[in-house]
Amino acid sequence: MPLQTEEMLINSFLLKNDDSLNSIEVISIGQKGFKTFLDVWLKVNKDNPRKKIGVVRDYDDADKPKIEHNQYDIDNDNVIVRTTNGYTLENDLAAAGDNCKLLGEVFSITSPTENSIAEHMIKNKAKTMLELCDALLDTEDPRALELPSHIQEIVDFMQ
């Protein structure tokens, strides 16, 4: 399965903060396998409070799947499911904190707006996420990015 942009971003964030987040693993699961994966994971880990799982998903203007997926969060203390507020990760990433300005610098976009940043990232998903991750992990001039709230909530839950 190809590397997802969420996976690239979260792994870079974890690598940058490896002292406090070294026990978190990130894997990508296709949409069709999501519920099956969680059902199997819960059969093994449901009653183990030391085992936790967080799920990041895009809203994609789909209310029904969001409701179905959130039910896992509601029914299980060791599961957290968070969905983007906007259509995809790129929308929420551009809207978080001061990210718009930072992303404009990383992608050399003059007068960046949340929409122009999100559109640029969506058109070039893998390329722009790789550029962003490189900027986050740059040893000489690392960039400080604010994670979108849906991802930050999962990171906080997993600690």
Short mmCIF file of N, CA, C and O in Angstrom, two decimals, residues 2-99:
data_model
loop_
_atom_site.label_atom_id
_atom_site.label_comp_id
_atom_site.label_asym_id
_atom_site.label_seq_id
_atom_site.Cartn_x
_atom_site.Cartn_y
_atom_site.Cartn_z
N PRO A 2 0.58 2.24 -0.82
CA PRO A 2 1.41 3.44 -0.86
C PRO A 2 1.35 4.20 0.47
O PRO A 2 0.36 4.13 1.19
N LEU A 3 2.41 4.91 0.74
CA LEU A 3 2.50 5.72 1.94
C LEU A 3 1.48 6.86 1.85
O LEU A 3 1.40 7.56 0.85
N GLN A 4 0.68 7.03 2.89
CA GLN A 4 -0.32 8.09 2.94
C GLN A 4 0.31 9.37 3.49
O GLN A 4 1.25 9.31 4.28
N THR A 5 -0.25 10.53 3.12
CA THR A 5 0.31 11.79 3.59
C THR A 5 0.21 11.91 5.10
O THR A 5 1.12 12.44 5.74
N GLU A 6 -0.88 11.43 5.69
CA GLU A 6 -1.01 11.46 7.15
C GLU A 6 0.11 10.65 7.80
O GLU A 6 0.70 11.08 8.80
N GLU A 7 0.39 9.51 7.22
CA GLU A 7 1.44 8.65 7.76
C GLU A 7 2.80 9.35 7.68
O GLU A 7 3.59 9.31 8.62
N MET A 8 3.07 10.01 6.56
CA MET A 8 4.33 10.73 6.40
C MET A 8 4.45 11.84 7.45
O MET A 8 5.49 11.99 8.10
N LEU A 9 3.39 12.63 7.61
CA LEU A 9 3.40 13.75 8.56
C LEU A 9 3.57 13.26 10.00
O LEU A 9 4.41 13.76 10.74
N ILE A 10 2.78 12.29 10.39
CA ILE A 10 2.83 11.80 11.77
C ILE A 10 4.17 11.16 12.07
O ILE A 10 4.76 11.39 13.14
N ASN A 11 4.69 10.36 11.15
CA ASN A 11 6.01 9.76 11.37
C ASN A 11 7.10 10.81 11.51
O ASN A 11 7.99 10.68 12.34
N SER A 12 7.04 11.87 10.72
CA SER A 12 8.02 12.95 10.84
C SER A 12 7.89 13.66 12.17
O SER A 12 8.88 13.96 12.84
N PHE A 13 6.66 13.91 12.59
CA PHE A 13 6.42 14.54 13.89
C PHE A 13 6.95 13.66 15.01
O PHE A 13 7.60 14.15 15.94
N LEU A 14 6.69 12.38 14.95
CA LEU A 14 7.16 11.45 15.98
C LEU A 14 8.68 11.38 16.00
O LEU A 14 9.30 11.34 17.07
N LEU A 15 9.29 11.35 14.82
CA LEU A 15 10.75 11.31 14.74
C LEU A 15 11.36 12.57 15.35
O LEU A 15 12.34 12.51 16.08
N LYS A 16 10.75 13.70 15.10
CA LYS A 16 11.23 14.97 15.63
C LYS A 16 11.09 15.02 17.16
O LYS A 16 11.87 15.66 17.84
N ASN A 17 10.08 14.35 17.70
CA ASN A 17 9.80 14.35 19.13
C ASN A 17 10.03 12.96 19.72
O ASN A 17 9.27 12.54 20.58
N ASP A 18 11.06 12.28 19.28
CA ASP A 18 11.24 10.87 19.62
C ASP A 18 11.44 10.58 21.10
O ASP A 18 11.20 9.47 21.54
N ASP A 19 11.83 11.55 21.90
CA ASP A 19 12.04 11.29 23.32
C ASP A 19 10.74 10.92 24.04
O ASP A 19 10.72 10.06 24.89
N SER A 20 9.66 11.59 23.69
CA SER A 20 8.43 11.36 24.43
C SER A 20 7.42 10.48 23.68
O SER A 20 6.44 10.07 24.27
N LEU A 21 7.66 10.22 22.42
CA LEU A 21 6.65 9.51 21.63
C LEU A 21 7.20 8.25 20.96
O LEU A 21 6.69 7.81 19.94
N ASN A 22 8.21 7.64 21.55
CA ASN A 22 8.88 6.54 20.87
C ASN A 22 8.11 5.23 20.86
O ASN A 22 8.49 4.29 20.19
N SER A 23 7.02 5.12 21.59
CA SER A 23 6.29 3.86 21.61
C SER A 23 5.08 3.87 20.67
O SER A 23 4.31 2.92 20.65
N ILE A 24 4.92 4.90 19.88
CA ILE A 24 3.79 5.00 18.95
C ILE A 24 4.24 4.50 17.59
O ILE A 24 5.28 4.88 17.08
N GLU A 25 3.41 3.63 17.00
CA GLU A 25 3.67 3.14 15.65
C GLU A 25 2.56 3.63 14.74
O GLU A 25 1.40 3.71 15.14
N VAL A 26 2.91 3.96 13.51
CA VAL A 26 1.94 4.46 12.55
C VAL A 26 1.86 3.47 11.39
O VAL A 26 2.88 3.09 10.82
N ILE A 27 0.64 3.06 11.08
CA ILE A 27 0.43 2.20 9.92
C ILE A 27 -0.72 2.77 9.10
O ILE A 27 -1.58 3.48 9.62
N SER A 28 -0.73 2.45 7.83
CA SER A 28 -1.77 2.93 6.95
C SER A 28 -2.68 1.76 6.57
O SER A 28 -2.20 0.69 6.21
N ILE A 29 -3.97 2.00 6.66
CA ILE A 29 -4.95 0.97 6.32
C ILE A 29 -5.91 1.56 5.31
O ILE A 29 -6.44 2.65 5.52
N GLY A 30 -6.16 0.85 4.26
CA GLY A 30 -7.09 1.33 3.25
C GLY A 30 -8.49 1.46 3.80
O GLY A 30 -8.85 0.81 4.77
N GLN A 31 -9.28 2.30 3.16
CA GLN A 31 -10.64 2.56 3.63
C GLN A 31 -11.46 1.29 3.78
O GLN A 31 -12.19 1.13 4.74
N LYS A 32 -11.36 0.39 2.84
CA LYS A 32 -12.20 -0.80 2.86
C LYS A 32 -11.82 -1.73 4.00
O LYS A 32 -12.64 -2.50 4.47
N GLY A 33 -10.58 -1.67 4.47
CA GLY A 33 -10.15 -2.56 5.54
C GLY A 33 -10.22 -1.96 6.93
O GLY A 33 -9.91 -2.62 7.91
N PHE A 34 -10.63 -0.72 7.03
CA PHE A 34 -10.60 0.01 8.30
C PHE A 34 -11.41 -0.67 9.39
O PHE A 34 -10.91 -0.97 10.46
N LYS A 35 -12.68 -0.92 9.13
CA LYS A 35 -13.54 -1.50 10.17
C LYS A 35 -13.11 -2.94 10.49
O LYS A 35 -13.11 -3.34 11.65
N THR A 36 -12.72 -3.69 9.49
CA THR A 36 -12.26 -5.07 9.72
C THR A 36 -11.01 -5.05 10.59
O THR A 36 -10.89 -5.83 11.54
N PHE A 37 -10.09 -4.15 10.29
CA PHE A 37 -8.86 -4.03 11.07
C PHE A 37 -9.19 -3.71 12.53
O PHE A 37 -8.68 -4.35 13.45
N LEU A 38 -10.05 -2.73 12.75
CA LEU A 38 -10.42 -2.36 14.12
C LEU A 38 -11.15 -3.50 14.84
O LEU A 38 -10.92 -3.73 16.03
N ASP A 39 -12.01 -4.20 14.14
CA ASP A 39 -12.73 -5.32 14.75
C ASP A 39 -11.75 -6.40 15.23
O ASP A 39 -11.88 -6.93 16.33
N VAL A 40 -10.77 -6.72 14.40
CA VAL A 40 -9.75 -7.72 14.78
C VAL A 40 -8.91 -7.19 15.93
O VAL A 40 -8.65 -7.89 16.91
N TRP A 41 -8.47 -5.93 15.84
CA TRP A 41 -7.64 -5.33 16.90
C TRP A 41 -8.39 -5.37 18.24
O TRP A 41 -7.82 -5.70 19.27
N LEU A 42 -9.68 -5.07 18.21
CA LEU A 42 -10.47 -5.06 19.44
C LEU A 42 -10.66 -6.46 20.02
O LEU A 42 -10.71 -6.63 21.23
N LYS A 43 -10.75 -7.48 19.18
CA LYS A 43 -10.86 -8.85 19.69
C LYS A 43 -9.65 -9.20 20.55
O LYS A 43 -9.76 -9.90 21.54
N VAL A 44 -8.49 -8.68 20.19
CA VAL A 44 -7.25 -8.98 20.90
C VAL A 44 -7.02 -8.00 22.06
O VAL A 44 -6.51 -8.39 23.11
N ASN A 45 -7.39 -6.75 21.90
CA ASN A 45 -6.97 -5.69 22.83
C ASN A 45 -8.08 -4.95 23.58
O ASN A 45 -7.78 -4.07 24.38
N LYS A 46 -9.32 -5.29 23.35
CA LYS A 46 -10.44 -4.51 23.90
C LYS A 46 -10.33 -4.25 25.40
O LYS A 46 -10.53 -3.14 25.86
N ASP A 47 -9.99 -5.25 26.17
CA ASP A 47 -9.96 -5.11 27.63
C ASP A 47 -8.57 -4.85 28.19
O ASP A 47 -8.35 -4.99 29.39
N ASN A 48 -7.65 -4.44 27.35
CA ASN A 48 -6.28 -4.16 27.78
C ASN A 48 -6.06 -2.64 27.77
O ASN A 48 -5.81 -2.07 26.71
N PRO A 49 -6.14 -1.98 28.94
CA PRO A 49 -6.01 -0.52 28.97
C PRO A 49 -4.62 -0.02 28.56
O PRO A 49 -4.45 1.16 28.25
N ARG A 50 -3.63 -0.91 28.53
CA ARG A 50 -2.28 -0.48 28.11
C ARG A 50 -2.16 -0.44 26.59
O ARG A 50 -1.21 0.13 26.07
N LYS A 51 -3.09 -1.02 25.90
CA LYS A 51 -3.09 -1.01 24.43
C LYS A 51 -4.08 0.03 23.95
O LYS A 51 -5.25 0.03 24.35
N LYS A 52 -3.61 0.92 23.09
CA LYS A 52 -4.46 1.98 22.55
C LYS A 52 -4.27 2.04 21.05
O LYS A 52 -3.19 1.72 20.53
N ILE A 53 -5.31 2.51 20.39
CA ILE A 53 -5.21 2.71 18.95
C ILE A 53 -5.90 4.02 18.59
O ILE A 53 -6.95 4.36 19.15
N GLY A 54 -5.28 4.76 17.71
CA GLY A 54 -5.85 6.02 17.22
C GLY A 54 -6.05 5.92 15.72
O GLY A 54 -5.20 5.38 15.01
N VAL A 55 -7.15 6.45 15.25
CA VAL A 55 -7.47 6.41 13.83
C VAL A 55 -7.66 7.84 13.33
O VAL A 55 -8.43 8.60 13.90
N VAL A 56 -6.93 8.16 12.27
CA VAL A 56 -7.03 9.45 11.60
C VAL A 56 -7.77 9.22 10.30
O VAL A 56 -7.43 8.31 9.55
N ARG A 57 -8.78 10.03 10.06
CA ARG A 57 -9.50 9.87 8.80
C ARG A 57 -9.88 11.24 8.23
O ARG A 57 -10.04 12.20 8.96
N ASP A 58 -10.00 11.29 6.91
CA ASP A 58 -10.48 12.49 6.23
C ASP A 58 -12.00 12.51 6.24
O ASP A 58 -12.65 11.47 6.14
N TYR A 59 -12.55 13.70 6.35
CA TYR A 59 -14.00 13.86 6.33
C TYR A 59 -14.57 13.52 4.95
O TYR A 59 -15.54 12.79 4.83
N ASP A 60 -13.97 14.06 3.91
CA ASP A 60 -14.38 13.79 2.53
C ASP A 60 -15.88 14.04 2.29
O ASP A 60 -16.49 13.37 1.46
N ASP A 61 -16.47 14.97 3.03
CA ASP A 61 -17.90 15.29 2.91
C ASP A 61 -18.79 14.05 3.05
O ASP A 61 -19.80 13.91 2.37
N ALA A 62 -18.39 13.14 3.93
CA ALA A 62 -19.14 11.89 4.11
C ALA A 62 -19.55 11.76 5.57
O ALA A 62 -18.75 11.36 6.42
N ASP A 63 -20.79 12.09 5.87
CA ASP A 63 -21.28 12.04 7.24
C ASP A 63 -21.52 10.61 7.75
O ASP A 63 -21.22 10.31 8.89
N LYS A 64 -22.08 9.75 6.91
CA LYS A 64 -22.42 8.39 7.35
C LYS A 64 -21.19 7.61 7.82
O LYS A 64 -21.19 7.06 8.93
N PRO A 65 -20.10 7.55 7.03
CA PRO A 65 -18.91 6.84 7.52
C PRO A 65 -18.33 7.47 8.78
O PRO A 65 -17.84 6.77 9.67
N LYS A 66 -18.40 8.79 8.88
CA LYS A 66 -17.89 9.46 10.08
C LYS A 66 -18.64 8.98 11.31
O LYS A 66 -18.04 8.68 12.34
N ILE A 67 -19.95 8.90 11.22
CA ILE A 67 -20.77 8.43 12.34
C ILE A 67 -20.43 6.98 12.68
O ILE A 67 -20.26 6.62 13.85
N GLU A 68 -20.30 6.13 11.66
CA GLU A 68 -19.95 4.72 11.88
C GLU A 68 -18.59 4.58 12.55
O GLU A 68 -18.41 3.80 13.49
N HIS A 69 -17.62 5.33 12.07
CA HIS A 69 -16.26 5.25 12.62
C HIS A 69 -16.19 5.81 14.03
O HIS A 69 -15.50 5.28 14.89
N ASN A 70 -16.92 6.89 14.28
CA ASN A 70 -16.92 7.48 15.63
C ASN A 70 -17.52 6.55 16.67
O ASN A 70 -17.22 6.67 17.85
N GLN A 71 -18.35 5.62 16.23
CA GLN A 71 -18.96 4.69 17.18
C GLN A 71 -17.88 3.83 17.86
O GLN A 71 -18.01 3.47 19.02
N TYR A 72 -16.80 3.53 17.16
CA TYR A 72 -15.68 2.79 17.77
C TYR A 72 -15.10 3.59 18.93
O TYR A 72 -14.76 3.04 19.96
N ASP A 73 -14.98 4.87 18.73
CA ASP A 73 -14.46 5.78 19.76
C ASP A 73 -15.41 5.81 20.96
O ASP A 73 -14.97 5.74 22.11
N ILE A 74 -16.68 5.91 20.70
CA ILE A 74 -17.69 5.99 21.76
C ILE A 74 -17.76 4.69 22.56
O ILE A 74 -17.86 4.71 23.79
N ASP A 75 -17.67 3.56 21.88
CA ASP A 75 -17.87 2.25 22.52
C ASP A 75 -16.62 1.69 23.21
O ASP A 75 -16.74 0.70 23.93
N ASN A 76 -15.46 2.28 23.00
CA ASN A 76 -14.21 1.68 23.49
C ASN A 76 -13.31 2.73 24.13
O ASN A 76 -12.98 3.73 23.49
N ASP A 77 -12.87 2.46 25.36
CA ASP A 77 -11.99 3.39 26.07
C ASP A 77 -10.59 3.47 25.48
O ASP A 77 -9.89 4.45 25.69
N ASN A 78 -10.16 2.46 24.75
CA ASN A 78 -8.80 2.44 24.23
C ASN A 78 -8.74 2.71 22.72
O ASN A 78 -7.75 2.43 22.07
N VAL A 79 -9.80 3.28 22.19
CA VAL A 79 -9.86 3.65 20.77
C VAL A 79 -10.22 5.12 20.67
O VAL A 79 -11.11 5.61 21.35
N ILE A 80 -9.48 5.82 19.80
CA ILE A 80 -9.82 7.21 19.50
C ILE A 80 -9.87 7.34 17.97
O ILE A 80 -8.96 6.91 17.28
N VAL A 81 -10.96 7.87 17.49
CA VAL A 81 -11.14 8.11 16.06
C VAL A 81 -11.37 9.60 15.88
O VAL A 81 -12.25 10.17 16.51
N ARG A 82 -10.55 10.22 15.06
CA ARG A 82 -10.70 11.65 14.80
C ARG A 82 -10.72 11.89 13.30
O ARG A 82 -9.98 11.28 12.55
N THR A 83 -11.59 12.81 12.91
CA THR A 83 -11.82 13.13 11.51
C THR A 83 -11.46 14.59 11.27
O THR A 83 -11.66 15.44 12.14
N THR A 84 -10.96 14.88 10.09
CA THR A 84 -10.65 16.26 9.74
C THR A 84 -11.90 17.12 9.84
O THR A 84 -13.02 16.64 9.63
N ASN A 85 -11.72 18.40 10.16
CA ASN A 85 -12.83 19.35 10.13
C ASN A 85 -13.14 19.74 8.69
O ASN A 85 -14.28 19.87 8.31
N GLY A 86 -12.08 19.93 7.90
CA GLY A 86 -12.25 20.23 6.49
C GLY A 86 -12.34 18.96 5.68
O GLY A 86 -12.45 17.85 6.23
N TYR A 87 -12.26 19.09 4.39
CA TYR A 87 -12.41 17.94 3.50
C TYR A 87 -11.30 16.91 3.70
O TYR A 87 -11.57 15.71 3.79
N THR A 88 -10.04 17.39 3.79
CA THR A 88 -8.90 16.48 3.94
C THR A 88 -7.88 17.06 4.93
O THR A 88 -8.01 18.19 5.40
N LEU A 89 -6.85 16.29 5.17
CA LEU A 89 -5.73 16.71 6.02
C LEU A 89 -5.17 18.05 5.58
O LEU A 89 -4.89 18.92 6.40
N GLU A 90 -4.98 18.23 4.30
CA GLU A 90 -4.35 19.44 3.79
C GLU A 90 -5.14 20.69 4.18
O GLU A 90 -4.54 21.72 4.51
N ASN A 91 -6.46 20.62 4.18
CA ASN A 91 -7.29 21.75 4.60
C ASN A 91 -7.05 22.08 6.07
O ASN A 91 -6.87 23.23 6.45
N ASP A 92 -7.05 21.05 6.92
CA ASP A 92 -6.86 21.27 8.35
C ASP A 92 -5.43 21.69 8.67
O ASP A 92 -5.21 22.49 9.58
N LEU A 93 -4.47 21.18 7.93
CA LEU A 93 -3.07 21.54 8.15
C LEU A 93 -2.85 23.03 7.85
O LEU A 93 -2.20 23.73 8.63
N ALA A 94 -3.43 23.51 6.77
CA ALA A 94 -3.29 24.93 6.40
C ALA A 94 -3.99 25.84 7.40
O ALA A 94 -3.55 26.96 7.65
N ALA A 95 -5.07 25.35 8.04
CA ALA A 95 -5.86 26.16 8.96
C ALA A 95 -5.32 26.17 10.39
O ALA A 95 -5.70 27.04 11.18
N ALA A 96 -4.47 25.24 10.74
CA ALA A 96 -4.01 25.12 12.13
C ALA A 96 -2.99 26.21 12.48
O ALA A 96 -2.02 26.42 11.75
N GLY A 97 -3.22 26.88 13.61
CA GLY A 97 -2.27 27.85 14.15
C GLY A 97 -1.74 28.81 13.10
O GLY A 97 -2.49 29.39 12.32
N ASP A 98 -0.40 28.98 13.08
CA ASP A 98 0.27 29.85 12.11
C ASP A 98 0.81 29.06 10.92
O ASP A 98 1.74 29.51 10.24
N ASN A 99 0.26 27.89 10.67
CA ASN A 99 0.78 27.03 9.61
C ASN A 99 0.70 27.65 8.23
O ASN A 99 1.55 27.38 7.38
#
